[in-house]
mmCIF file of C-alpha atoms in Angstrom:
data_model
loop_
_atom_site.group_PDB
_atom_site.id
_atom_site.type_symbol
_atom_site.label_atom_id
_atom_site.label_comp_id
_atom_site.label_asym_id
_atom_site.label_seq_id
_atom_site.Cartn_x
_atom_site.Cartn_y
_atom_site.Cartn_z
ATOM 1 C CA MET A 239 81.192 102.611 84.378
ATOM 2 C CA SER A 240 80.139 104.017 81.016
ATOM 3 C CA GLU A 241 78.754 107.344 82.097
ATOM 4 C CA SER A 242 80.563 110.487 80.454
ATOM 5 C CA GLU A 243 82.008 111.647 83.871
ATOM 6 C CA ALA A 244 85.841 111.530 83.864
ATOM 7 C CA ILE A 245 85.971 111.239 87.802
ATOM 8 C CA LEU A 246 84.133 107.897 87.545
ATOM 9 C CA GLN A 247 87.521 106.219 86.244
ATOM 10 C CA PHE A 248 88.837 106.525 89.871
ATOM 11 C CA PHE A 249 85.816 104.399 91.113
ATOM 12 C CA GLU A 250 86.704 101.430 89.124
ATOM 13 C CA TYR A 251 87.694 98.379 91.101
ATOM 14 C CA GLY A 252 88.101 95.408 88.866
ATOM 15 C CA HIS A 253 91.977 95.639 88.987
ATOM 16 C CA LEU A 254 91.969 95.594 92.797
ATOM 17 C CA LYS A 255 92.680 92.511 94.923
ATOM 18 C CA PRO A 256 89.390 90.682 95.721
ATOM 19 C CA GLU A 257 89.534 91.757 99.426
ATOM 20 C CA LEU A 258 89.626 95.464 98.218
ATOM 21 C CA GLN A 259 86.915 95.155 95.637
ATOM 22 C CA LYS A 260 83.894 94.930 98.025
ATOM 23 C CA PRO A 261 84.609 98.274 99.878
ATOM 24 C CA SER A 262 85.580 100.053 96.758
ATOM 25 C CA ALA A 263 82.413 98.552 94.844
ATOM 26 C CA MET A 264 79.999 100.118 97.243
ATOM 27 C CA PHE A 265 81.561 103.611 96.562
ATOM 28 C CA GLY A 266 81.450 103.100 92.883
ATOM 29 C CA ASP A 267 77.898 102.159 93.024
ATOM 30 C CA LEU A 268 76.941 105.143 94.963
ATOM 31 C CA ALA A 269 79.076 107.336 92.417
ATOM 32 C CA MET A 270 77.039 105.982 89.567
ATOM 33 C CA TRP A 271 73.931 106.593 91.381
ATOM 34 C CA ILE A 272 75.047 110.158 91.820
ATOM 35 C CA VAL A 273 75.905 110.807 88.311
ATOM 36 C CA ARG A 274 72.671 109.137 86.840
ATOM 37 C CA SER A 275 70.421 110.812 89.571
ATOM 38 C CA LEU A 276 71.520 114.258 90.087
ATOM 39 C CA SER A 277 72.005 116.942 87.554
ATOM 40 C CA ARG A 278 75.378 118.230 86.760
ATOM 41 C CA ASN A 279 76.248 121.162 89.001
ATOM 42 C CA PRO A 280 79.178 122.256 91.304
ATOM 43 C CA GLU A 281 77.594 120.577 94.251
ATOM 44 C CA ARG A 282 77.364 117.213 92.434
ATOM 45 C CA THR A 283 81.038 117.608 91.673
ATOM 46 C CA VAL A 284 81.956 118.320 95.213
ATOM 47 C CA ALA A 285 79.938 115.126 96.218
ATOM 48 C CA LEU A 286 81.750 112.972 93.889
ATOM 49 C CA ARG A 287 85.209 114.456 94.907
ATOM 50 C CA LYS A 288 84.504 113.822 98.685
ATOM 51 C CA LEU A 289 83.067 110.266 97.921
ATOM 52 C CA LEU A 290 86.330 109.635 96.243
ATOM 53 C CA GLU A 291 88.401 110.808 99.080
ATOM 54 C CA ALA A 292 86.261 108.558 101.223
ATOM 55 C CA LYS A 293 86.596 105.602 99.007
ATOM 56 C CA ASP A 294 90.438 106.011 99.016
ATOM 57 C CA CYS A 295 90.388 106.150 102.788
ATOM 58 C CA ALA A 296 88.356 102.903 102.995
ATOM 59 C CA VAL A 297 90.636 101.267 100.784
ATOM 60 C CA ARG A 298 93.694 102.262 102.778
ATOM 61 C CA ALA A 299 91.804 101.209 106.100
ATOM 62 C CA ALA A 300 91.213 97.767 104.585
ATOM 63 C CA ILE A 301 95.037 97.239 104.038
ATOM 64 C CA TYR A 302 96.176 99.173 107.184
ATOM 65 C CA LYS A 303 98.746 97.454 109.450
ATOM 66 C CA GLU A 304 99.238 98.273 112.928
ATOM 67 C CA GLN A 305 102.811 99.552 113.552
ATOM 68 C CA GLY A 306 104.971 97.249 115.656
ATOM 69 C CA LYS A 307 102.601 94.106 115.313
#
């Protein structure tokens, strides 16, 4: 991710285990689209932050283990 937007560093996924790369990559691709397609403004920043939060939740969901099982 080469765009000059600091938050994009948190959408990188090459360091993740293969089974976590796919869900993370989809969010990273959308983050890049947002940065490339929308002008920089407060709403774009909020969109990226909320997307990052959603990505983190999706990755945690992928590794979630039921308690007691």
